[in-house]
PDB file of C-alpha atoms and ligand atoms in Angstrom:
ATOM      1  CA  UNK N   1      44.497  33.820  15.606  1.00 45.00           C
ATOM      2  CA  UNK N   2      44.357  31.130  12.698  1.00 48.00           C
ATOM      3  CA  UNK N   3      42.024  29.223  12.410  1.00 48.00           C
ATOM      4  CA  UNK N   4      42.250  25.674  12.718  1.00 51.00           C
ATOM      5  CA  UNK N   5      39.802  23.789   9.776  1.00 55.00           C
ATOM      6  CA  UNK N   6      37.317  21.281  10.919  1.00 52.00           C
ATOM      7  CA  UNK N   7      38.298  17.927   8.818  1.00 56.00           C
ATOM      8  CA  UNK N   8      35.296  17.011   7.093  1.00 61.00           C
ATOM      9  CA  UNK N   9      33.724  13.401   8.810  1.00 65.00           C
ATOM     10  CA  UNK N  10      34.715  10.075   6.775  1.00 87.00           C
ATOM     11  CA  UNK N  11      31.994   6.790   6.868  1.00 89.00           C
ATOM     12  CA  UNK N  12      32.415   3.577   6.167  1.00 88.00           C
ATOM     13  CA  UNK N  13      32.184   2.391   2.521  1.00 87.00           C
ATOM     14  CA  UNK N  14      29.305   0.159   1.893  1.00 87.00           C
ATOM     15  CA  UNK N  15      29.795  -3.182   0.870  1.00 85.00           C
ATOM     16  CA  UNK N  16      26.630  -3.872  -1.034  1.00 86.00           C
ATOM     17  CA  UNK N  17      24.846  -1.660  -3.802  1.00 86.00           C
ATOM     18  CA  UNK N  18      21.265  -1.866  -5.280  1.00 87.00           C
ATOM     19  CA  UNK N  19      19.494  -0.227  -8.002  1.00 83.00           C
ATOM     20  CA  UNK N  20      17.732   2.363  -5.704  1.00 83.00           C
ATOM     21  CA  UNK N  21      20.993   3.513  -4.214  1.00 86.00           C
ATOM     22  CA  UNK N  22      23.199   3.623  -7.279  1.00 86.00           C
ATOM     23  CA  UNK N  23      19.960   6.165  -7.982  1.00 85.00           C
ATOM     24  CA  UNK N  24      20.029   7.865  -5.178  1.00 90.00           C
ATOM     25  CA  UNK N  25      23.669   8.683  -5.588  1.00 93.00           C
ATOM     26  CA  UNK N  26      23.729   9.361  -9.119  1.00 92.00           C
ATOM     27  CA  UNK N  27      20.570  11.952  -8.302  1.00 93.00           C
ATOM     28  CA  UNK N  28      21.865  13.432  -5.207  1.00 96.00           C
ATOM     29  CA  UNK N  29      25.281  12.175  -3.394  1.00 96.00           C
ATOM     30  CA  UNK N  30      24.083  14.826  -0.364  1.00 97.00           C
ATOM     31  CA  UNK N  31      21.285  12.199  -0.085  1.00 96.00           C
ATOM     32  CA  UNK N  32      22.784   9.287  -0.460  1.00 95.00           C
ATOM     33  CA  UNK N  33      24.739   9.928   2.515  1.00 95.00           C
ATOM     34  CA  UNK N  34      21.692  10.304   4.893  1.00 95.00           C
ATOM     35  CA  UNK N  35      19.346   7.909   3.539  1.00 93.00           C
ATOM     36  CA  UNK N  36      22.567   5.280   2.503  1.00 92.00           C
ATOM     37  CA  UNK N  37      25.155   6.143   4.353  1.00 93.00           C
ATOM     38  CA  UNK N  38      24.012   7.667   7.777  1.00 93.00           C
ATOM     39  CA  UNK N  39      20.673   5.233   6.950  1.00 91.00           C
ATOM     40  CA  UNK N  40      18.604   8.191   8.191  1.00 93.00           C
ATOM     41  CA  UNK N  41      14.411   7.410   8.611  1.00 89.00           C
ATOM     42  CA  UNK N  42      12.633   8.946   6.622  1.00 88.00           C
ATOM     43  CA  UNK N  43       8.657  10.593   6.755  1.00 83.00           C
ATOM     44  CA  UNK N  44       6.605   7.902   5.172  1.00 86.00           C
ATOM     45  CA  UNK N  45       4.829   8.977   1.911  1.00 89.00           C
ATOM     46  CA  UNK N  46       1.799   7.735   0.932  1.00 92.00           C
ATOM     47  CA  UNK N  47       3.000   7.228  -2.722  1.00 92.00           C
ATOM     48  CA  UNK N  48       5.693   4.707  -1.385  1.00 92.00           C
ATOM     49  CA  UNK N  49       3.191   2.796   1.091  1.00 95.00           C
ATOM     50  CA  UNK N  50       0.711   2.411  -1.085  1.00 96.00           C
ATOM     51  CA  UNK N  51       3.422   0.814  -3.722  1.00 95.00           C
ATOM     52  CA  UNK N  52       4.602  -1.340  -0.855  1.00 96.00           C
ATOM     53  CA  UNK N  53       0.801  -2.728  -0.056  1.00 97.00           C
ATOM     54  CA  UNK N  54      -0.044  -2.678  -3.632  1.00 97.00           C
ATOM     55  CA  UNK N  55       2.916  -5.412  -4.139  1.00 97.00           C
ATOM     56  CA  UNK N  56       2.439  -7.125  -1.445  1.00 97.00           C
ATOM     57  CA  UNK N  57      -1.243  -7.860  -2.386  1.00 98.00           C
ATOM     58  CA  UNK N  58       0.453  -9.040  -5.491  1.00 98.00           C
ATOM     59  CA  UNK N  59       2.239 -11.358  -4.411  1.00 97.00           C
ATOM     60  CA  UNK N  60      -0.626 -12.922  -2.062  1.00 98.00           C
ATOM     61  CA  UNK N  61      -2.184 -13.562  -5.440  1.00 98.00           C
ATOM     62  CA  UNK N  62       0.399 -15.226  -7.081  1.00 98.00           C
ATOM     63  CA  UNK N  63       0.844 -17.655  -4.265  1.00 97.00           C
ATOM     64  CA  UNK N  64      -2.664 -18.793  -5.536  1.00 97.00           C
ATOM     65  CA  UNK N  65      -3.295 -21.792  -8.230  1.00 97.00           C
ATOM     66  CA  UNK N  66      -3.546 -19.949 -11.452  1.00 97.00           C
ATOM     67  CA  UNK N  67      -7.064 -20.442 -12.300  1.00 97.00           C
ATOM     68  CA  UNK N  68      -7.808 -18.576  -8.457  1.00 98.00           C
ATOM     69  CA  UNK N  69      -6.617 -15.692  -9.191  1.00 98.00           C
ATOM     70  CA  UNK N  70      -9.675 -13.875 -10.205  1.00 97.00           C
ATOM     71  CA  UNK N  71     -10.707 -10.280  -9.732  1.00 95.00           C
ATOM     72  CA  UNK N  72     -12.655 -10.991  -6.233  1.00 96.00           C
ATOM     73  CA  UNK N  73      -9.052 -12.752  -5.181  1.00 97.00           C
ATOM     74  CA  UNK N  74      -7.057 -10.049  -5.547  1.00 97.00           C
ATOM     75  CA  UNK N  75      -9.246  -7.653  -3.418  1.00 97.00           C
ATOM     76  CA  UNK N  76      -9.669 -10.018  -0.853  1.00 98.00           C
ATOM     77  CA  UNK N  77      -5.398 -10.727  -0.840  1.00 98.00           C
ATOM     78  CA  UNK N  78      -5.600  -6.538  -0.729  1.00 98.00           C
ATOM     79  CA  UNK N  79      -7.436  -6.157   1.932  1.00 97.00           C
ATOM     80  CA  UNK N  80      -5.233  -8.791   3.707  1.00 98.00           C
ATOM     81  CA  UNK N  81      -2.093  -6.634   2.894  1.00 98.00           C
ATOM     82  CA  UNK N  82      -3.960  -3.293   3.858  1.00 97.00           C
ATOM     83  CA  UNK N  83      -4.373  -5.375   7.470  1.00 96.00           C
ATOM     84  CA  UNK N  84      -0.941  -6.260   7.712  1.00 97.00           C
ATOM     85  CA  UNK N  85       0.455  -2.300   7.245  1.00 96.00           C
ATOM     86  CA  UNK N  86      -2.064  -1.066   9.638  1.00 93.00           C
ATOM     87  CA  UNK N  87       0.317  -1.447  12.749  1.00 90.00           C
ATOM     88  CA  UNK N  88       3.407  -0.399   9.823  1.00 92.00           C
ATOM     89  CA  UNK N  89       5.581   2.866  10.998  1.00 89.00           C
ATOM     90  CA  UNK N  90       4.847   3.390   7.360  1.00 92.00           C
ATOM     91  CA  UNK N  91       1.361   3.532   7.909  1.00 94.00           C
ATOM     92  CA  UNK N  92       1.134   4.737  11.244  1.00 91.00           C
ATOM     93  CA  UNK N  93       3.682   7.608  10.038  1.00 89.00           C
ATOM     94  CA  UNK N  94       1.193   8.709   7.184  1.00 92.00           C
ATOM     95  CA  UNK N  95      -1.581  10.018  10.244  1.00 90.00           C
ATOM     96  CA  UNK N  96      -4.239   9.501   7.981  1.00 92.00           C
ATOM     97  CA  UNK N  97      -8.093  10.164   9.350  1.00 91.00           C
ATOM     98  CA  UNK N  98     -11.039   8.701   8.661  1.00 92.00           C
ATOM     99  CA  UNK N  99     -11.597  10.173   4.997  1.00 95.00           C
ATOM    100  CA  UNK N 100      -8.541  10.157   4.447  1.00 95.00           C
ATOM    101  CA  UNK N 101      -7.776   6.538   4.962  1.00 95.00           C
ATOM    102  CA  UNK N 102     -10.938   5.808   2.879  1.00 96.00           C
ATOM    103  CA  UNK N 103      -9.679   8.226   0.244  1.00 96.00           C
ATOM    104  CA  UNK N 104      -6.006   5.852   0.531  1.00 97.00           C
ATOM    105  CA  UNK N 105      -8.408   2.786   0.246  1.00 96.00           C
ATOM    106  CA  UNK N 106      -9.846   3.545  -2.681  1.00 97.00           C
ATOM    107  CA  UNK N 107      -6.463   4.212  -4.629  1.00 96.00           C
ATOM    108  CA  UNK N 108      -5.017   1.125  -3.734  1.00 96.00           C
ATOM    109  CA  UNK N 109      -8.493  -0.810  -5.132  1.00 96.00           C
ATOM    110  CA  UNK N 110      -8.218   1.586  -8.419  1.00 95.00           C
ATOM    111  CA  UNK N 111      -4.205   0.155  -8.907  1.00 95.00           C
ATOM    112  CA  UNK N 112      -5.793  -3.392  -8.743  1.00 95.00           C
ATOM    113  CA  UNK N 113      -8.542  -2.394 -11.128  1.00 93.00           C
ATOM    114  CA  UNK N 114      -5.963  -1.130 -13.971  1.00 94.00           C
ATOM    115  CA  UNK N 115      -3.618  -4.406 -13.231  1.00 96.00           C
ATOM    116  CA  UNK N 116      -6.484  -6.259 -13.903  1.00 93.00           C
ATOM    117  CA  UNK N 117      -7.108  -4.530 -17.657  1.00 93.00           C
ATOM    118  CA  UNK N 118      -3.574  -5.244 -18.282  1.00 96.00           C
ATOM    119  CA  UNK N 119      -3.019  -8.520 -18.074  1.00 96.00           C
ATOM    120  CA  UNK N 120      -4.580 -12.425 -17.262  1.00 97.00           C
ATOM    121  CA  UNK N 121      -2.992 -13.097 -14.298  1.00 97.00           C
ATOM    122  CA  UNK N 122      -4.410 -17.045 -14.466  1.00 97.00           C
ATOM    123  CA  UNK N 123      -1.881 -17.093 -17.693  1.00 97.00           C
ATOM    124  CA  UNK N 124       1.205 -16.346 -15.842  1.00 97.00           C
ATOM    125  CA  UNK N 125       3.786 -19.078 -15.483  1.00 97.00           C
ATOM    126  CA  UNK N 126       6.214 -17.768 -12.278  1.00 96.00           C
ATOM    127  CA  UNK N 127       9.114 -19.120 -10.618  1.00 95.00           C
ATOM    128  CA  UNK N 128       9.451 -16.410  -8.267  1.00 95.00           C
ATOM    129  CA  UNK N 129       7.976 -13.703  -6.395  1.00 96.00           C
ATOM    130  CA  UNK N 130       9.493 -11.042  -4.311  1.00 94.00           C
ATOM    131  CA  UNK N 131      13.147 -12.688  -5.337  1.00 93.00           C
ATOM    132  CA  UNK N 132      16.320 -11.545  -3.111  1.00 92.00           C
ATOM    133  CA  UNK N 133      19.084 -12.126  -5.512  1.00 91.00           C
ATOM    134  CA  UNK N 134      22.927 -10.864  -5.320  1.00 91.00           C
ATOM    135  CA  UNK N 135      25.667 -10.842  -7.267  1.00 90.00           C
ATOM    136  CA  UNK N 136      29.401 -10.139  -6.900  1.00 87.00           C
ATOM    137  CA  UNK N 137      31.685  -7.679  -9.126  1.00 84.00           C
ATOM    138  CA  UNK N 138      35.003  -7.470  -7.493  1.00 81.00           C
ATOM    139  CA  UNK N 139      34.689  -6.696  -3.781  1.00 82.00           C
ATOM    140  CA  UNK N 140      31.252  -5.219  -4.488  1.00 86.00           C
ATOM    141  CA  UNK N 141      27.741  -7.054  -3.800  1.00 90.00           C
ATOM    142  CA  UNK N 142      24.896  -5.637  -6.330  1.00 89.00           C
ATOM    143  CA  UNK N 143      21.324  -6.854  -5.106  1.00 89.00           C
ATOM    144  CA  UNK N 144      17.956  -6.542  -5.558  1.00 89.00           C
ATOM    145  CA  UNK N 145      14.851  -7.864  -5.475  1.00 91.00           C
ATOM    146  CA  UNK N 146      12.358  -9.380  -8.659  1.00 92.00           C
ATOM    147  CA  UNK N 147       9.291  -8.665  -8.117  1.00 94.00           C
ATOM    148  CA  UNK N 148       8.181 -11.646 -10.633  1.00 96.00           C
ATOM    149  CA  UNK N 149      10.082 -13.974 -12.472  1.00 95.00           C
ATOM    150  CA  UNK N 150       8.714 -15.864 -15.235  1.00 96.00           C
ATOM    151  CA  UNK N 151       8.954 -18.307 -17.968  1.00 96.00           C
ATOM    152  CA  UNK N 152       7.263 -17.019 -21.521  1.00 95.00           C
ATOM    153  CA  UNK N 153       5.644 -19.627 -23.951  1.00 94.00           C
ATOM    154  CA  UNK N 154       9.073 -20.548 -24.913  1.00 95.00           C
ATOM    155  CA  UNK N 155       9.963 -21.274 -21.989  1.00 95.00           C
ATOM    156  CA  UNK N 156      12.725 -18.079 -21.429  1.00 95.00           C
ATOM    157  CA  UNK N 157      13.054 -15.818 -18.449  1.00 95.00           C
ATOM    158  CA  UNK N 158      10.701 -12.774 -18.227  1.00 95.00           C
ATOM    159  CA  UNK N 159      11.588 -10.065 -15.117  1.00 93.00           C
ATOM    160  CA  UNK N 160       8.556  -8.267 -14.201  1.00 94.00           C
ATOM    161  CA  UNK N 161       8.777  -4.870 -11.911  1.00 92.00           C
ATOM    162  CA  UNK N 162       5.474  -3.351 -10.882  1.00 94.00           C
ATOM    163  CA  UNK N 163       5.563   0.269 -10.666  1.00 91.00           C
ATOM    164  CA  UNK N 164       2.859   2.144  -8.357  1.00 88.00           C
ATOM    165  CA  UNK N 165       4.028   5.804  -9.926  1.00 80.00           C
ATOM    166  CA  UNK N 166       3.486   7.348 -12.555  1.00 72.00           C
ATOM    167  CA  UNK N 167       5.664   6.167 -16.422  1.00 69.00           C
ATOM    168  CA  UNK N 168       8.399   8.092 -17.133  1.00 64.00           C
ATOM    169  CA  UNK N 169       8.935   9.851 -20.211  1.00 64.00           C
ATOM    170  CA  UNK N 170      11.985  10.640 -22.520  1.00 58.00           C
ATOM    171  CA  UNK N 171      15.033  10.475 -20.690  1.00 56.00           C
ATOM    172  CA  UNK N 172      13.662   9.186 -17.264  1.00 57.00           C
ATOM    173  CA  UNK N 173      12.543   6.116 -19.301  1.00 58.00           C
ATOM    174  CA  UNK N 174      16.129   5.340 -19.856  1.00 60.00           C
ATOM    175  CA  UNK N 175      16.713   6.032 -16.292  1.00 61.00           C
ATOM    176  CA  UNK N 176      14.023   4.008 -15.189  1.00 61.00           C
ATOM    177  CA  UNK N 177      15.270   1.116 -17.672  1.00 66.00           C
ATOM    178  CA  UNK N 178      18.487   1.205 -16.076  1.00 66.00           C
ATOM    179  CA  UNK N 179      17.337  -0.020 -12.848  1.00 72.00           C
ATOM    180  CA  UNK N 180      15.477  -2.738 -14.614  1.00 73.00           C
ATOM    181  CA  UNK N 181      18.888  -4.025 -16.712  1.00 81.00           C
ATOM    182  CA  UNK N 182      19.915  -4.524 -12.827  1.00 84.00           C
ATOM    183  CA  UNK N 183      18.011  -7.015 -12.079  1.00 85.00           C
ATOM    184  CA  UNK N 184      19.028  -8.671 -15.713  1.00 87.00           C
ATOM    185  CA  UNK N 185      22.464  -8.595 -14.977  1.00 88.00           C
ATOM    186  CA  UNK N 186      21.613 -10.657 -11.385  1.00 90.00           C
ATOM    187  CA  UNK N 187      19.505 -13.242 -13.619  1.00 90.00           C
ATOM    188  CA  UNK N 188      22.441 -13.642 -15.614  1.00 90.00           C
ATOM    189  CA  UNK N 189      24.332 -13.408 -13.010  1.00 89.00           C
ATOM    190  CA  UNK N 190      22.409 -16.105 -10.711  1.00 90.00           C
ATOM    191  CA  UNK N 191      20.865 -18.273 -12.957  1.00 90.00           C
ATOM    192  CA  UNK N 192      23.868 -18.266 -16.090  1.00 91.00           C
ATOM    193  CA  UNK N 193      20.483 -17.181 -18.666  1.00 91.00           C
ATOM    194  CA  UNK N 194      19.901 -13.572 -19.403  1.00 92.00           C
ATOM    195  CA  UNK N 195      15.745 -12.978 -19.455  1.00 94.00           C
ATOM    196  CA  UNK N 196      14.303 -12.189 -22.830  1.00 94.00           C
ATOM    197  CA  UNK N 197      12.293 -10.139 -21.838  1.00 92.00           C
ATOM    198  CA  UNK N 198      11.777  -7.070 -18.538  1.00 91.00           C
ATOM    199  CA  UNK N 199       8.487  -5.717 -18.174  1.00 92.00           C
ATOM    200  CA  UNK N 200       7.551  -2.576 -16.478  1.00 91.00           C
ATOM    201  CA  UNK N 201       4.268  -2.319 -15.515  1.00 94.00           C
ATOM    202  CA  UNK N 202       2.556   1.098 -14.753  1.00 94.00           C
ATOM    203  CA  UNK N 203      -0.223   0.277 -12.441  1.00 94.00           C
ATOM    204  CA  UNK N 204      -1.633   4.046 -12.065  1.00 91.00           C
ATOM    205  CA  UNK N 205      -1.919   4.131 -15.833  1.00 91.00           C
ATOM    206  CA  UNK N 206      -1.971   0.883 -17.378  1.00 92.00           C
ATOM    207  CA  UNK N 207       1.244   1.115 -19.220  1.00 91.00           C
ATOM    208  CA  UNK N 208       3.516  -1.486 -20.061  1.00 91.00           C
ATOM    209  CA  UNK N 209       7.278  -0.904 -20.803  1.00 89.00           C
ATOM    210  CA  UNK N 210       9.187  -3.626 -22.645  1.00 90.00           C
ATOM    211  CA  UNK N 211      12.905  -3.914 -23.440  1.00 88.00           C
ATOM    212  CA  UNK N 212      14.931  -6.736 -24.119  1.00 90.00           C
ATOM    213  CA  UNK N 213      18.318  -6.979 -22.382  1.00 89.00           C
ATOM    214  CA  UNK N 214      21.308  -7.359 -24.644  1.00 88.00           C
ATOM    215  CA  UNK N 215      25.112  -8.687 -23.721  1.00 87.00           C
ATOM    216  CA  UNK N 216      25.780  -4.612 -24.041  1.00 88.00           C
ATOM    217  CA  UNK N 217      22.816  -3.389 -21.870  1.00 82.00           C
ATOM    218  CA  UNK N 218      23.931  -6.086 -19.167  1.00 80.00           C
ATOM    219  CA  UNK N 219      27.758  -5.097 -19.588  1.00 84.00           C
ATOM    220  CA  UNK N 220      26.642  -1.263 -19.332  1.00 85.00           C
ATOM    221  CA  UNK N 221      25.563  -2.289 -16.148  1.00 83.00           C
ATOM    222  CA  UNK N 222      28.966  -3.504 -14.530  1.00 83.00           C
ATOM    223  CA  UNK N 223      30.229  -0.835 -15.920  1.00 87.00           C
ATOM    224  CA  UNK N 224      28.469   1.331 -14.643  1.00 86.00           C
ATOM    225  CA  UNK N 225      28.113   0.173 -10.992  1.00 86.00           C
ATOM    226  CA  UNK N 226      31.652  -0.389 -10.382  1.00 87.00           C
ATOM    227  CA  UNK N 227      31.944   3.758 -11.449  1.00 90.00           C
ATOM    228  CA  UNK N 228      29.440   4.590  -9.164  1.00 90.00           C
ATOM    229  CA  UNK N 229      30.824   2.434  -6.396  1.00 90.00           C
ATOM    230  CA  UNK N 230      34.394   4.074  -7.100  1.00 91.00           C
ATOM    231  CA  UNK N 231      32.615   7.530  -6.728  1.00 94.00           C
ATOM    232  CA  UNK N 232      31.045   6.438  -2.924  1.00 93.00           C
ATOM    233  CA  UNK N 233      34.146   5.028  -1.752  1.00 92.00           C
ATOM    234  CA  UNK N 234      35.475   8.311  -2.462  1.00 93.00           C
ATOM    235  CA  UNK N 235      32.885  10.187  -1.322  1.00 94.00           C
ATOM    236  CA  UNK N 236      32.877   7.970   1.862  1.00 93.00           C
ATOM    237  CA  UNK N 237      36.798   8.716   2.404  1.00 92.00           C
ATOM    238  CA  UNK N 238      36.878  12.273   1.920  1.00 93.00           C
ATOM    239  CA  UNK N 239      33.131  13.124   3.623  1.00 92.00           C
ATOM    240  CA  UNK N 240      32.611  14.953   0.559  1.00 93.00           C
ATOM    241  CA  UNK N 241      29.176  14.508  -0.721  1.00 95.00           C
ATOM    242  CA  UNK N 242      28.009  17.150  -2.633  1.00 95.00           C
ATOM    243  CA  UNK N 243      24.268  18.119  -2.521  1.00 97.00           C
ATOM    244  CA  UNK N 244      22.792  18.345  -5.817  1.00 97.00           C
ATOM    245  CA  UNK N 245      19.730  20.764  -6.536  1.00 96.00           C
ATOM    246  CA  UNK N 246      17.059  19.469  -8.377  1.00 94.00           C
ATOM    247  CA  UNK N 247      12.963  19.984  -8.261  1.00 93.00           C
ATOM    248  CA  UNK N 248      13.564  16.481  -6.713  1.00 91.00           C
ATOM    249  CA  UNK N 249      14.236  19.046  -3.343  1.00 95.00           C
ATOM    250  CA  UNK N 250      10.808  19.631  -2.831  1.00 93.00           C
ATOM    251  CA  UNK N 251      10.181  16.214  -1.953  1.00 89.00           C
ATOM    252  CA  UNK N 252      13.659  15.289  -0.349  1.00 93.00           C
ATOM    253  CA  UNK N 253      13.152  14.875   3.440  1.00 91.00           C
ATOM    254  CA  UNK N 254      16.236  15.784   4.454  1.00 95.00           C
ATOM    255  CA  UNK N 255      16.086  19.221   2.902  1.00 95.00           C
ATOM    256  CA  UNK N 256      16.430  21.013   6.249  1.00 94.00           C
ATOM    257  CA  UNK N 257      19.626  19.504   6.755  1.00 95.00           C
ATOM    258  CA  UNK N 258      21.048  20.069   3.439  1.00 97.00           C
ATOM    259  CA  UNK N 259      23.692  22.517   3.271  1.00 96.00           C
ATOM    260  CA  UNK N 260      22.647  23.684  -0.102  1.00 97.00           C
ATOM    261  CA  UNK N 261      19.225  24.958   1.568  1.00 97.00           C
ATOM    262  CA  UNK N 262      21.611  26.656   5.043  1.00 96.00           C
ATOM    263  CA  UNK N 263      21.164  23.473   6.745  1.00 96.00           C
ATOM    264  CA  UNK N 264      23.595  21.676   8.729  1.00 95.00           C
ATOM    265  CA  UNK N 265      24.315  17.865   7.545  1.00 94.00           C
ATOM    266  CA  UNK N 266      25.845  16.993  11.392  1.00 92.00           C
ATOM    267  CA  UNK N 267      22.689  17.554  13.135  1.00 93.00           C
ATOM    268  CA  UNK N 268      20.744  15.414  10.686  1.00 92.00           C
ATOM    269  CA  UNK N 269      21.546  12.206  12.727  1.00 89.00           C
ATOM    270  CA  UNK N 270      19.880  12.905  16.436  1.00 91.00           C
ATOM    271  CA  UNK N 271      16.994  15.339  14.965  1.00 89.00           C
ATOM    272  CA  UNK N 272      15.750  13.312  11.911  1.00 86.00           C
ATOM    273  CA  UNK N 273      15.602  10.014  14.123  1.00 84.00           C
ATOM    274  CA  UNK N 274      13.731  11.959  17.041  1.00 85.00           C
ATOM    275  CA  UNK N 275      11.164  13.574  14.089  1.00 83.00           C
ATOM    276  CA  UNK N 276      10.695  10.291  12.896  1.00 82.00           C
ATOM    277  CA  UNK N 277      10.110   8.737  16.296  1.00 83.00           C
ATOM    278  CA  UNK N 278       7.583  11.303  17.563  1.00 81.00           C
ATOM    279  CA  UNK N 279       6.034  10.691  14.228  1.00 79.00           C
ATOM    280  CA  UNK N 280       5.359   6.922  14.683  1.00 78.00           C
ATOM    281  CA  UNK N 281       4.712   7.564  18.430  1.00 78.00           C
ATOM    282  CA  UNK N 282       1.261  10.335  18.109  1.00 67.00           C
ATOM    283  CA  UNK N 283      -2.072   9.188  18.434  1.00 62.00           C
ATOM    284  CA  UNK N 284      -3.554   6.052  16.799  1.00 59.00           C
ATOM    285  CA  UNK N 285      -4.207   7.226  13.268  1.00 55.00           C
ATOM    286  CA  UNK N 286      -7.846   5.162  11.334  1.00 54.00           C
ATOM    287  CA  UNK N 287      -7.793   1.773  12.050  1.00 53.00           C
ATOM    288  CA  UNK N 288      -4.888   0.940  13.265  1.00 53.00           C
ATOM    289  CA  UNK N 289      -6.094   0.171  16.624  1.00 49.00           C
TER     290      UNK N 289
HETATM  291  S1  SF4 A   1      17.519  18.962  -0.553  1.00 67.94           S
HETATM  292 FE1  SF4 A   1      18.118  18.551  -2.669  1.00 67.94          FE
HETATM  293  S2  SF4 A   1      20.315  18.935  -2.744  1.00 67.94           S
HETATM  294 FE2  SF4 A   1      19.743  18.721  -0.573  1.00 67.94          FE
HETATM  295  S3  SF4 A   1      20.065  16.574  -0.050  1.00 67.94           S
HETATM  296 FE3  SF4 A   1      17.936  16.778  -0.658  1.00 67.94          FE
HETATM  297  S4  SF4 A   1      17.921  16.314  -2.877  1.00 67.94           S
HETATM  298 FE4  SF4 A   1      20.028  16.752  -2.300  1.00 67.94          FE
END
């Protein structure tokens, strides 16, 4: 008897790309498709929470007069944003007891500590925080959001990104960078002024990466979007997205589905949303009553 082969499963080609999924497919295409693509859930991490919380308590001090945003502000506008994630699936998800919610506590008070060694925040001159901005190239939308924007003493644009993890070094700079030239290109894009400056600030160890965007780093950028937007519509025709193995595995949370670890990419759909909703749905974790 021949056998007849199984056509491989096509999706629809998104309309809209970011700097986390251009990532994301660059890193692993395999993923792409189940966090992008199939827009899997995924287990919460603490890492990522406590960047989202961290941020957000950021941006509750900014919305304060500059000369209020002291030291004692900013742990009073954390513990506000540590209240407002308690009831979070990506809190709730992280089942955290007692010690360790205290131990989760204290790290997000030690990332306000280092921000606070790094720079005045009563000296800042924003525009905007938490900024949704979009941009089109050809049929494609590219957006993101700013976590700051802001004017320098002469008065020209200055992107800030906060960044909860650890810096990169060597080539994952660049990488890192990359994402950041993103957000350029949308200032340019949006407000017809490229920044002079993009900051990345490393909260966990007080480091501060600057670069200053050029007409080429910007133009690298369209460039570069458009290829990888070429390479999902593809990928999104054919149903061939290839997994790609890096240490980055240990920490992908759709390994067991990944055919390049015997799993089986068509189940991924009904099992990771039922993992994800027993997850959220287990007993109360610390004080989220
Ligand atoms: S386990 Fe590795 S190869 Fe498989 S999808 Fe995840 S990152 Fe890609």
């Amino acid at each position: 008897m021949t056998e007849t082969a199984v056509p491989a499963p096509t999706f629809p080609v998104p309309t809209s790309l970011s700097p986390s999924r251009v990532s994301s497919f660059t890193t692993c295409p395999m993923q792409f498709r189940f966090s992008s693509i199939e827009k899997l859930p995924e287990a919460p991490g603490p890492a990522t929470t406590k960047g989202s919380i961290v941020h957000r308590a950021l941006e509750l001090l900014f919305v304060r007069p500059p000369t209020a945003r002291t030291r004692a502000a900013l742990a009073i506008d954390l513990a506000t944003a540590l209240e407002e994630f308690r009831t979070d699936p990506d809190y709730i998800g992280l089942r955290l007891d007692d010690d360790a919610a205290d131990r989760f506590e204290q790290e997000c008070f030690a990332l306000i500590d280092k921000y606070f060694a790094m720079e005045d925040p009563t000296t800042i001159r924003e525009i905007g925080l938490e900024l949704w901005m979009e941009a089109q190239v050809g049929a494609l939308t590219l957006r993101g959001i700013i976590d700051r924007l802001e004017l320098d003493d002469d008065g020209e644009l200055v992107v800030t990104d906060y960044k909860t993890g650890r810096a990169p070094s060597g080539n994952f700079e660049q990488k890192s960078l990359a994402g950041v030239h993103f957000y350029s290109f949308l200032c340019e894009a949006v407000f017809g002024k490229r920044p002079a400056k993009i900051r990345l600030m490393y909260l966990s160890s007080g480091e501060t990466i600057d670069t200053v965007p050029s007409a080429q780093s910007v133009k690298f950028i369209t460039t570069r979007t458009t290829a990888v937007w070429s390479a999902v519509e593809r990928a999104c025709t054919t149903g061939d997205f290839r997994p790609r193995q890096s240490r980055l595995c240990d920490y992908c949370s759709f390994k067991q589905w990944c055919p390049a670890f015997g799993g089986d990419p068509s189940r991924a759909a009904v099992e990771a949303v039922a993992a994800h909703d027993a997850l959220i749905a287990g007993p109360v974790p610390a004080g989220a009553a």
